[in-house]
CSV table of C-alpha atoms in Angstrom, one decimal:
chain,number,residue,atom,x,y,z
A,693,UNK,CA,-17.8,-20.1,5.7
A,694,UNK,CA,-19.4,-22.7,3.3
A,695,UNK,CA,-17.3,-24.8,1.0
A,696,UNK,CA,-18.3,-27.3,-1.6
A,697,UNK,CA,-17.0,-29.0,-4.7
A,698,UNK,CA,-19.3,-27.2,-7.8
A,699,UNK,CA,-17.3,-30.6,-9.7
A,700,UNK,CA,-14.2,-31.4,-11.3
A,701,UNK,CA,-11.6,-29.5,-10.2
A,702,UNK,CA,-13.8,-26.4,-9.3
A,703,UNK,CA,-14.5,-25.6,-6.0
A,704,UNK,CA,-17.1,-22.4,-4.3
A,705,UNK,CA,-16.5,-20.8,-1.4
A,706,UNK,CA,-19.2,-18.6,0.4
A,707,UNK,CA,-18.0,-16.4,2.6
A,708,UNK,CA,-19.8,-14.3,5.0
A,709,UNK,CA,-19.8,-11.4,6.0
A,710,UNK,CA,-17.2,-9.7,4.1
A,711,UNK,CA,-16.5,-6.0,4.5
A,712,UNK,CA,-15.7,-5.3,0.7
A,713,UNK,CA,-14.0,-6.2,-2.4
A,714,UNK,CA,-10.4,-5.8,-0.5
A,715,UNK,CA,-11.3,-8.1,2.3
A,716,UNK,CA,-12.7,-10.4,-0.4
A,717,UNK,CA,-9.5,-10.7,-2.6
A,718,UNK,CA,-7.4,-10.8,0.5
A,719,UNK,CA,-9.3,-13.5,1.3
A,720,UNK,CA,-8.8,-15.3,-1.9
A,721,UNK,CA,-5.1,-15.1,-1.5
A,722,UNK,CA,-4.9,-16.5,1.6
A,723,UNK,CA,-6.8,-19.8,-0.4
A,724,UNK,CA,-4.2,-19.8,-3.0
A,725,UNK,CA,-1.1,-19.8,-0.3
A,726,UNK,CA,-3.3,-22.3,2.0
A,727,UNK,CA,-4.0,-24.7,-1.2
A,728,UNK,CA,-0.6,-24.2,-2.9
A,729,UNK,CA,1.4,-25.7,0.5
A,730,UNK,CA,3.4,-29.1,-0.5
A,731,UNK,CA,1.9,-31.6,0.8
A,732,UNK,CA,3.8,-35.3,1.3
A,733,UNK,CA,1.8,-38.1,0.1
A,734,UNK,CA,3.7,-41.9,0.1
A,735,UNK,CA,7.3,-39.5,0.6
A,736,UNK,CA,6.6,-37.7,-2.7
A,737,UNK,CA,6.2,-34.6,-2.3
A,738,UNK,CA,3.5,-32.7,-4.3
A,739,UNK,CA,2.3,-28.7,-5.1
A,740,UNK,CA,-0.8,-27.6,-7.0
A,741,UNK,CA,-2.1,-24.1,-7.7
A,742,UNK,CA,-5.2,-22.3,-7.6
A,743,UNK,CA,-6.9,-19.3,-9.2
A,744,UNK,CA,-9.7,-17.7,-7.6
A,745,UNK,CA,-12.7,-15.7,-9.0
A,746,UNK,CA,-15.2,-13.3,-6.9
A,747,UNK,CA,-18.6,-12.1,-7.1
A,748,UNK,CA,-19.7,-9.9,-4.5
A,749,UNK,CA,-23.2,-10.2,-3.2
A,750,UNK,CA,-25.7,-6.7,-3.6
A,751,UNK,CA,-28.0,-5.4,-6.0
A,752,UNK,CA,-30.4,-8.2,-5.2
A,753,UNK,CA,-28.2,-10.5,-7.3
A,754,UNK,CA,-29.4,-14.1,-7.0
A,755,UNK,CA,-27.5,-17.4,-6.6
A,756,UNK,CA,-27.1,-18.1,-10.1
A,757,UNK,CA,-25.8,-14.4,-11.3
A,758,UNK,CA,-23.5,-14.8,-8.5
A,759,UNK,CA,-22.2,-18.5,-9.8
A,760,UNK,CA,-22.2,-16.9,-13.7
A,761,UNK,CA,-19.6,-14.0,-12.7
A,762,UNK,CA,-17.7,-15.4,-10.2
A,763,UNK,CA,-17.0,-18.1,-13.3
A,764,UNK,CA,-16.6,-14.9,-15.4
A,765,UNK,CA,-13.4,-13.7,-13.0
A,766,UNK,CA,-12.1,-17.4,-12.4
A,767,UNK,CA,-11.4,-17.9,-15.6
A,768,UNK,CA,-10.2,-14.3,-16.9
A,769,UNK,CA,-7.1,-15.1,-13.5
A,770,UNK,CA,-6.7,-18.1,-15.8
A,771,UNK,CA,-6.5,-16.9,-18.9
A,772,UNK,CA,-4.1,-14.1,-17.2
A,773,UNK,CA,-1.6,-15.9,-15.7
A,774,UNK,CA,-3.4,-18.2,-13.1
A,775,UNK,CA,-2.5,-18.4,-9.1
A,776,UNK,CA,-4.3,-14.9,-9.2
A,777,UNK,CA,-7.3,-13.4,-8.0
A,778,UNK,CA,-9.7,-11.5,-10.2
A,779,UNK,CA,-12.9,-9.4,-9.0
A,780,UNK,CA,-16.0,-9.4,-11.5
A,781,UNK,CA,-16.8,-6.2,-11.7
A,782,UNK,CA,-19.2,-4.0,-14.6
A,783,UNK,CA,-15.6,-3.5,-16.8
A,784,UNK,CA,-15.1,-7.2,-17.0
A,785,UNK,CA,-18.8,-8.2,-17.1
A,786,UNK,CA,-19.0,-5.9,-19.6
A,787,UNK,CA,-16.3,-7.0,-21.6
A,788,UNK,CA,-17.0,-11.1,-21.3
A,789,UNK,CA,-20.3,-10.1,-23.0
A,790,UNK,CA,-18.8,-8.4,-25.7
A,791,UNK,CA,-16.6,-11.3,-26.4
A,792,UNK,CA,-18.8,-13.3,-26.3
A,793,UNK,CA,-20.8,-11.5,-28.9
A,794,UNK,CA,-18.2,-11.2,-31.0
A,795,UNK,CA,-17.7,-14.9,-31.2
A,796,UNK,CA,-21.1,-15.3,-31.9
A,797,UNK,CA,-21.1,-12.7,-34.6
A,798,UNK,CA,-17.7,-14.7,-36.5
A,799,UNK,CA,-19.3,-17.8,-36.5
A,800,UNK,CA,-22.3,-16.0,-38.4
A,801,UNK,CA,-19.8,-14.7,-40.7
A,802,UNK,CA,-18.0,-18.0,-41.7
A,803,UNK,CA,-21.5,-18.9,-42.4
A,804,UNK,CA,-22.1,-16.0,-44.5
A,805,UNK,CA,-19.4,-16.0,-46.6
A,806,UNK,CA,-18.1,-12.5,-45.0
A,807,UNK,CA,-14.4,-12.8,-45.0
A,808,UNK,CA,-12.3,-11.8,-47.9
A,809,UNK,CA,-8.4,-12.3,-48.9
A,810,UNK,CA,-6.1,-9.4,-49.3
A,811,UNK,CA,-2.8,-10.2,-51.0
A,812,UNK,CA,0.6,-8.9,-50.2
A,813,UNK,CA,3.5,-9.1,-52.2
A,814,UNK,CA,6.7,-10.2,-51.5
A,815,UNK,CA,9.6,-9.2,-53.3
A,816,UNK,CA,13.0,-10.8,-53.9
A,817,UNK,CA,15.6,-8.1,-52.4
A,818,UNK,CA,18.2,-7.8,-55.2
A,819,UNK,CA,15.8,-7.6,-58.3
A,820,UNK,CA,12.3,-6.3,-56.6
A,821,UNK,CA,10.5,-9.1,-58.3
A,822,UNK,CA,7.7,-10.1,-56.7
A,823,UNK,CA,7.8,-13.9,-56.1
A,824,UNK,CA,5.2,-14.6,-53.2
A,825,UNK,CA,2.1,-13.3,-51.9
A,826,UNK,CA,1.0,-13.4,-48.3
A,827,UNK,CA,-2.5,-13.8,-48.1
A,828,UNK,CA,-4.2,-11.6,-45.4
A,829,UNK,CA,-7.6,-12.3,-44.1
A,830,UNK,CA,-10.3,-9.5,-43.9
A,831,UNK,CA,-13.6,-9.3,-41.9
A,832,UNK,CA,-16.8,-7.2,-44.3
A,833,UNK,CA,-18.0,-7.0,-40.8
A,834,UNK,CA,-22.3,-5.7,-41.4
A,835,UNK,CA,-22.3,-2.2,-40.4
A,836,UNK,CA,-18.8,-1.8,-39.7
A,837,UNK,CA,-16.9,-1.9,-43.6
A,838,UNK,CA,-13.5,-4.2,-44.0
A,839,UNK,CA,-12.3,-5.3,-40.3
A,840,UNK,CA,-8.7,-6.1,-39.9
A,841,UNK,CA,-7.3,-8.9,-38.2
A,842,UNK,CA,-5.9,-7.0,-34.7
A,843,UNK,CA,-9.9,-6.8,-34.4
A,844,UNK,CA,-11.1,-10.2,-34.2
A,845,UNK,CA,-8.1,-12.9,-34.6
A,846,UNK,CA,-7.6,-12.9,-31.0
A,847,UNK,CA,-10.9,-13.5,-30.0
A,848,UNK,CA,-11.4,-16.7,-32.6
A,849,UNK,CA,-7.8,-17.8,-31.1
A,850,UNK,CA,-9.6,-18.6,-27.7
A,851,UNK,CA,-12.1,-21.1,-29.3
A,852,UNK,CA,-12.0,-23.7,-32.1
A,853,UNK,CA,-13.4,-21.0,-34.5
A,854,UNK,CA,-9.7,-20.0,-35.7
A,855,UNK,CA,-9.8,-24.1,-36.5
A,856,UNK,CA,-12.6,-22.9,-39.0
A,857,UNK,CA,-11.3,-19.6,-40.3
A,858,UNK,CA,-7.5,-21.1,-41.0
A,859,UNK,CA,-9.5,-24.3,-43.2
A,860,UNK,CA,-11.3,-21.3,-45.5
A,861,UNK,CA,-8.2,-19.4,-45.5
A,862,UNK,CA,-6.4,-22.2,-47.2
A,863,UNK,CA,-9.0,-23.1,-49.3
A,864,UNK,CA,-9.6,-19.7,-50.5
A,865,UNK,CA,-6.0,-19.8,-51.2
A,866,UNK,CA,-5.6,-22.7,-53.3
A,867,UNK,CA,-8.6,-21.9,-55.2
A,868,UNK,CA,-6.8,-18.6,-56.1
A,869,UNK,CA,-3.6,-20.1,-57.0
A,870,UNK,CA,-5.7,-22.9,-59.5
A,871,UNK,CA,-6.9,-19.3,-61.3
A,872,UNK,CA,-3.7,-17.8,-61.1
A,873,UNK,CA,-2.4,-20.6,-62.6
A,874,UNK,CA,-4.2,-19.5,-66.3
A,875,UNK,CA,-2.6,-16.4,-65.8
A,876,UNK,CA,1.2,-16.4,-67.3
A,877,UNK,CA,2.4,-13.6,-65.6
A,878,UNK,CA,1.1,-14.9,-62.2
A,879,UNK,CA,1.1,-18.9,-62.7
A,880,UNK,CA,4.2,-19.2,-60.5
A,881,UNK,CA,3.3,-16.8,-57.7
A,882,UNK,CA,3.6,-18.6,-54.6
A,883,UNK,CA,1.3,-17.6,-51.4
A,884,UNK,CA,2.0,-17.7,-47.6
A,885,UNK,CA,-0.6,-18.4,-45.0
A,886,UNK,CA,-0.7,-18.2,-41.5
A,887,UNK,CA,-1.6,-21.2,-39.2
A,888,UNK,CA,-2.3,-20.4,-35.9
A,889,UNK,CA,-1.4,-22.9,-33.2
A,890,UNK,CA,-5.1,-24.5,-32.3
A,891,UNK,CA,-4.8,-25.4,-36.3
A,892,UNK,CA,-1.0,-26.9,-36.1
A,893,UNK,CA,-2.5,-28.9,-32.9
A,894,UNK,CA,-5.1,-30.6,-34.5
A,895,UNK,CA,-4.6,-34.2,-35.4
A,896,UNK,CA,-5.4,-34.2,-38.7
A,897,UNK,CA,-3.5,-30.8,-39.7
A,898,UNK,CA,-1.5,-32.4,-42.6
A,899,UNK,CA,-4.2,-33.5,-44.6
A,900,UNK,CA,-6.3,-30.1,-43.8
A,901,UNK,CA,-3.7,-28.4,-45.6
A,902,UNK,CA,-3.0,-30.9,-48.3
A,903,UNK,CA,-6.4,-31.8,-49.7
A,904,UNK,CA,-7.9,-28.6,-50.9
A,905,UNK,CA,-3.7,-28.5,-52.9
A,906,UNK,CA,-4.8,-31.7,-54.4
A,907,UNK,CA,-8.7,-30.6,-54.9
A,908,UNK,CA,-7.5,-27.7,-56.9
A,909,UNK,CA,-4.1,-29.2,-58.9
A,910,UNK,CA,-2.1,-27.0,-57.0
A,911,UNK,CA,1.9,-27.7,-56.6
A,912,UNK,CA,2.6,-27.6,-53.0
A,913,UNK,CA,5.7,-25.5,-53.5
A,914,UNK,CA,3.3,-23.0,-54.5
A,915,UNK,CA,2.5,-22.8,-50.4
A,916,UNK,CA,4.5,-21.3,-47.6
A,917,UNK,CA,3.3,-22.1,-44.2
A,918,UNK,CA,3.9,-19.4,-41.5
A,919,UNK,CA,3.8,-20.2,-38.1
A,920,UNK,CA,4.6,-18.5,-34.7
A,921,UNK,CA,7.4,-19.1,-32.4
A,922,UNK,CA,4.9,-19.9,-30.0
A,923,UNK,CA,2.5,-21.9,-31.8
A,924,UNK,CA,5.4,-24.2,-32.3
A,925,UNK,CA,6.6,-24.5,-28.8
A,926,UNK,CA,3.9,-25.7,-27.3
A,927,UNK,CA,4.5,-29.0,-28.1
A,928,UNK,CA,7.9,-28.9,-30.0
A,929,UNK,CA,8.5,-32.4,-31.3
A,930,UNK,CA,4.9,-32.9,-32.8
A,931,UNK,CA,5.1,-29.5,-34.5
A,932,UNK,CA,8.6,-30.6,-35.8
A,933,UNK,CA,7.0,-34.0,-37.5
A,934,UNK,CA,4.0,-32.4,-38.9
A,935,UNK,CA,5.9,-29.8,-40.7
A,936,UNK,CA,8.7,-31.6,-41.7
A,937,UNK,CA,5.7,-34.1,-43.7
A,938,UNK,CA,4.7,-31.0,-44.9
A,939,UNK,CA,8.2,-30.3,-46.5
A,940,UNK,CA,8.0,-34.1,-47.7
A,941,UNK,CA,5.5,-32.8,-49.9
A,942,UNK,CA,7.3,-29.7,-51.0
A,943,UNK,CA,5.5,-26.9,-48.9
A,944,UNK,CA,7.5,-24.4,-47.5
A,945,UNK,CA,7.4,-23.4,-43.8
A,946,UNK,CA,8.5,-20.3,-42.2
A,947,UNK,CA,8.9,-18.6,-39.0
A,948,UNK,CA,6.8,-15.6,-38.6
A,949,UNK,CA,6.9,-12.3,-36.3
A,950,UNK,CA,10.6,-13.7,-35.6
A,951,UNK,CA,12.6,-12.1,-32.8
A,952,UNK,CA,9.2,-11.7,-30.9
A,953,UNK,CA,9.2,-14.9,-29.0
A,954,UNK,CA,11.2,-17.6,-27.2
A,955,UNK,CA,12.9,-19.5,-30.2
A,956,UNK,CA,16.3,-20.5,-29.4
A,957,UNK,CA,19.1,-21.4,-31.9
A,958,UNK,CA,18.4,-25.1,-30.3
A,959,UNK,CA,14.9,-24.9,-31.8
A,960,UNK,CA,16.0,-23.5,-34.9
A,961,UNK,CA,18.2,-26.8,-35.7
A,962,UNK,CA,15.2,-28.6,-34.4
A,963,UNK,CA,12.3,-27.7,-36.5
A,964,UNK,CA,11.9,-27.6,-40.2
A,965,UNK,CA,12.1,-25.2,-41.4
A,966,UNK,CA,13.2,-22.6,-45.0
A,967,UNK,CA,12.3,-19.2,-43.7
A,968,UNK,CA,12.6,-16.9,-41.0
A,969,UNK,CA,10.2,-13.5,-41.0
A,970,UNK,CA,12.3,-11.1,-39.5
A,971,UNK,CA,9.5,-9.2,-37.3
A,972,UNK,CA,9.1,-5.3,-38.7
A,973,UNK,CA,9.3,-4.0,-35.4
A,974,UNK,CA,13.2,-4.0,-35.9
A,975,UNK,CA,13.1,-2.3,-39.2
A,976,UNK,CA,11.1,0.3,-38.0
A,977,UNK,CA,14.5,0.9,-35.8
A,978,UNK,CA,17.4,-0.2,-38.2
A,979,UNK,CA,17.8,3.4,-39.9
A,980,UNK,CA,18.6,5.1,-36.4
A,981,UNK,CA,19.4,2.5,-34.1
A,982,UNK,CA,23.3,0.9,-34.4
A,983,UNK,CA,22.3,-2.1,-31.8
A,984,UNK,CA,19.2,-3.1,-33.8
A,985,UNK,CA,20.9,-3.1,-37.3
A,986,UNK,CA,23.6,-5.2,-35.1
A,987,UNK,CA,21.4,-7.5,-34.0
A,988,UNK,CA,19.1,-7.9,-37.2
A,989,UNK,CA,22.8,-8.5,-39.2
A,990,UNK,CA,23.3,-11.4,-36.7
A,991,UNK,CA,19.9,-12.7,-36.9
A,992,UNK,CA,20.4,-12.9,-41.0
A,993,UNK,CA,23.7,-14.4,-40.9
A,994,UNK,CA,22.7,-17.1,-38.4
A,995,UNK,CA,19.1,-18.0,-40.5
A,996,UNK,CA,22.1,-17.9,-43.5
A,997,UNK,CA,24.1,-20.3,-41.3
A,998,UNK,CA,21.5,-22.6,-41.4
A,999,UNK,CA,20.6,-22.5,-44.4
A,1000,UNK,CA,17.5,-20.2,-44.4
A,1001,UNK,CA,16.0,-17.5,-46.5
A,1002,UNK,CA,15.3,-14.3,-44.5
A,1003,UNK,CA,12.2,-11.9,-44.8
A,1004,UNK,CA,12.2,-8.7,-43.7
A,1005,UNK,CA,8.9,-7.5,-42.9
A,1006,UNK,CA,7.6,-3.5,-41.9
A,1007,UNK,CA,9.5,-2.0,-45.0
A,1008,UNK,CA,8.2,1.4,-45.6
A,1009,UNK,CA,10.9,3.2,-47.2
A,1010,UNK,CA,13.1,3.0,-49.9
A,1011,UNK,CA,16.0,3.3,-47.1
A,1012,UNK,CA,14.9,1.0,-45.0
A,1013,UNK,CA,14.5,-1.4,-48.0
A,1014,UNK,CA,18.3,-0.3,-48.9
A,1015,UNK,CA,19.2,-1.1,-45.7
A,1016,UNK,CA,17.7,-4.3,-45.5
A,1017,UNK,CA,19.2,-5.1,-48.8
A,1018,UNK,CA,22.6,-4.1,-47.6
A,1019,UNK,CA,22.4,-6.7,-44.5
A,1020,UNK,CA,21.5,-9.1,-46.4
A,1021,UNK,CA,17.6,-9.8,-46.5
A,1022,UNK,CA,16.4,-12.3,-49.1
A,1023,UNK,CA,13.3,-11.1,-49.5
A,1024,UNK,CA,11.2,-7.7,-48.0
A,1025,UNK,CA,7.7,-7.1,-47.5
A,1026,UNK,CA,5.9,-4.1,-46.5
A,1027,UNK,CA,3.6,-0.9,-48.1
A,1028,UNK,CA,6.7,0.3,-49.8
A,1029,UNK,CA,5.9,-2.6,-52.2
A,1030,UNK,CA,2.5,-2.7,-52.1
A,1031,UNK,CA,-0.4,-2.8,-49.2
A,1032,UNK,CA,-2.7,-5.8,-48.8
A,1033,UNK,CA,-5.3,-5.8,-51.8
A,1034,UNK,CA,-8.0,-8.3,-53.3
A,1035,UNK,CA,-6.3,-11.1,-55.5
A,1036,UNK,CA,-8.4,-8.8,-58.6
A,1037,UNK,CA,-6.1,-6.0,-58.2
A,1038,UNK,CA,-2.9,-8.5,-58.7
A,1039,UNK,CA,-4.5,-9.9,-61.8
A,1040,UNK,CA,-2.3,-7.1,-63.7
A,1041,UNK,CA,1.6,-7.9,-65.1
A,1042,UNK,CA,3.2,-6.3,-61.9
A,1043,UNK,CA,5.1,-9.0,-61.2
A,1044,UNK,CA,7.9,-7.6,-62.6
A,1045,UNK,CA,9.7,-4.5,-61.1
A,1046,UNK,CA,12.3,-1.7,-62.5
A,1047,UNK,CA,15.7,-1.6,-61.0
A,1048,UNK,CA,15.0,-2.3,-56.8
A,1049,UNK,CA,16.7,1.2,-56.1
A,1050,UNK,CA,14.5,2.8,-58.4
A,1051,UNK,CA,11.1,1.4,-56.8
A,1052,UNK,CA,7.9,3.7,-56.7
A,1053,UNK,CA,6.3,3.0,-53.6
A,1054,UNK,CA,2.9,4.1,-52.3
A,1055,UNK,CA,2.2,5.8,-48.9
A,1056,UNK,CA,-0.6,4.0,-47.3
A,1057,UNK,CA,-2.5,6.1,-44.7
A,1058,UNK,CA,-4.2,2.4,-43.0
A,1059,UNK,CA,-3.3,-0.9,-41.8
């Protein structure tokens, strides 16, 4: 067999002949075993790893086709784990492509002005007044209507185009809060965002979020960063200073989707933070489940403990937001309150709800 360095720390193998695709990814296992054996150098003793893409030869398939999909696999093993093997085949040719059209297509659309924000309320738990908003992005995708996030956040996540999208997001959102502000019944509505971590990571993330606040006259209490357990742990200490500036300067920060990830109670003490989002896949359980409404009572106690508020998302009935109430929620979110709309359809005196046991909710059929 032939093997060369393609450069840095990518390497091509061609290997002839080869019976089929399972002699081929048997083939690239034994490589990852082979490569990953310690080796001694000056009595340290040192490991690395190795993923391995394939392209099988046929269809009259030149040299570069072969170089492009064997690229395709390498990087979907790392992308999936690494110190794996992956096979291109038509399914992930086929779906590289798309992704890659995708991409293409959001970058058209931040050019285009084709992304909207839908606002969500957030209600205080014992008086159902709404006091936030959580602003939710929305895609009018050409010839496919209002696109929800779950379609196309995860592929801007894997290049710097969620960079782009978060900086409009905010913007958008401060310029909505300086015309809120004329509005009476709305001039003290705050509004959450979500940062995802390729925005928290880049260098200049404090002053990304605080300039369009100053550009607009906005008070930065008026902001609530959310951010993933995740996002955060990548690099825990510099997430930790570049929120806690952020509280300097009176935004808010919250946990989001919490109970989903890997934050510990260490972390919690750690990082600054006001808010934990209870994630709604527990309340869709609490009503039923005696262990959930256990655990989501010693989740609330702890975030009151240490002297956070506590969301509870996913609230869809007026029993689960009794519930929620009863353990001892802050604040609940969810379509019993409202769904996501355009900041036009807040511009109404709703702000203000009857008694919270007597709330009329609306049933939703969508995301």
């Amino acid at each position: 067999d032939h093997v060369g360095r393609l450069g840095g720390d990518e390497f091509l193998v061609i290997a002839e002949p080869i019976g089929g695709a399972y002699e081929a990814v048997h083939l690239g296992e034994r490589l990852i075993r082979a490569v990953s054996d310690p080796m001694t150098i000056d009595n340290t003793t040192v490991q690395v790893g190795a993923s391995v893409g394939i392209a099988m030869s046929g269809d009259g398939a030149d040299a570069a086709t072969l170089l492009r999909d064997a690229d395709i696999a390498v990087y979907h093993a790392k992308d999936h784990g690494r110190g794996r093997v992956e096979l291109c085949d038509e399914r992930l040719r086929t779906s590289v492509f798309r992704r890659a059209a995708l991409e293409q297509s959001l970058s058209r659309a931040l050019l285009g002005d084709e992304f909207d924000i839908h606002y969500q309320p957030i209600v205080r738990a014992g008086t159902g007044q709404t006091i936030e908003m959580e602003a939710l992005i929305r895609w009018r995708r050409p010839g496919r209507g209002l696109v929800t996030p779950g379609d196309f956040i995860e592929a801007a996540e894997r290049t710097d185009l969620i960079v782009e999208i978060d900086q409009w997001v905010v913007e958008r959102v401060a310029r909505q809060l300086a015309a809120w502000s004329e509005r009476p019944e709305l001039a003290d509505i705050a509004v959450a965002v979500n940062v995802s971590a390729r925005f928290l990571d880049t260098a200049d993330f404090e002053e990304r979020l605080m300039t369009p606040l100053r550009r607009h006259g906005i008070d930065p209490s008026r902001l609530l960063v959310e951010v993933t357990e995740g996002s955060v742990l990548r690099d825990l200490a510099e997430a930790a200073r570049k929120l806690a500036f952020l509280r300097t300067q009176g935004i808010r920060i919250a946990i989001d989707d919490f109970g989903t990830g890997y934050t510990s109670l260490a972390h919690l003490r750690t990082l600054p933070l006001d808010r934990l989002k209870l994630d709604g896949s527990f309340t869709s359980d609490a009503l039923t489940d005696i262990q959930e409404r256990t655990l989501i009572k010693l989740i609330i106690d702890t975030g009151h403990l240490l002297g956070l508020e506590i969301t509870a998302e996913g609230i869809e009935t007026e029993e689960q937001a009794g519930l929620l109430r009863r353990l001892g929620a802050d604040t609940l979110q969810g379509y019993f309150f409202g769904r996501p709309a355009p900041a036009d359809a807040h511009d109404t005196d709703s702000t203000q709800a009857s008694d919270p046991t007597n709330l009329v909710a609306t049933t939703p059929s969508g995301p």
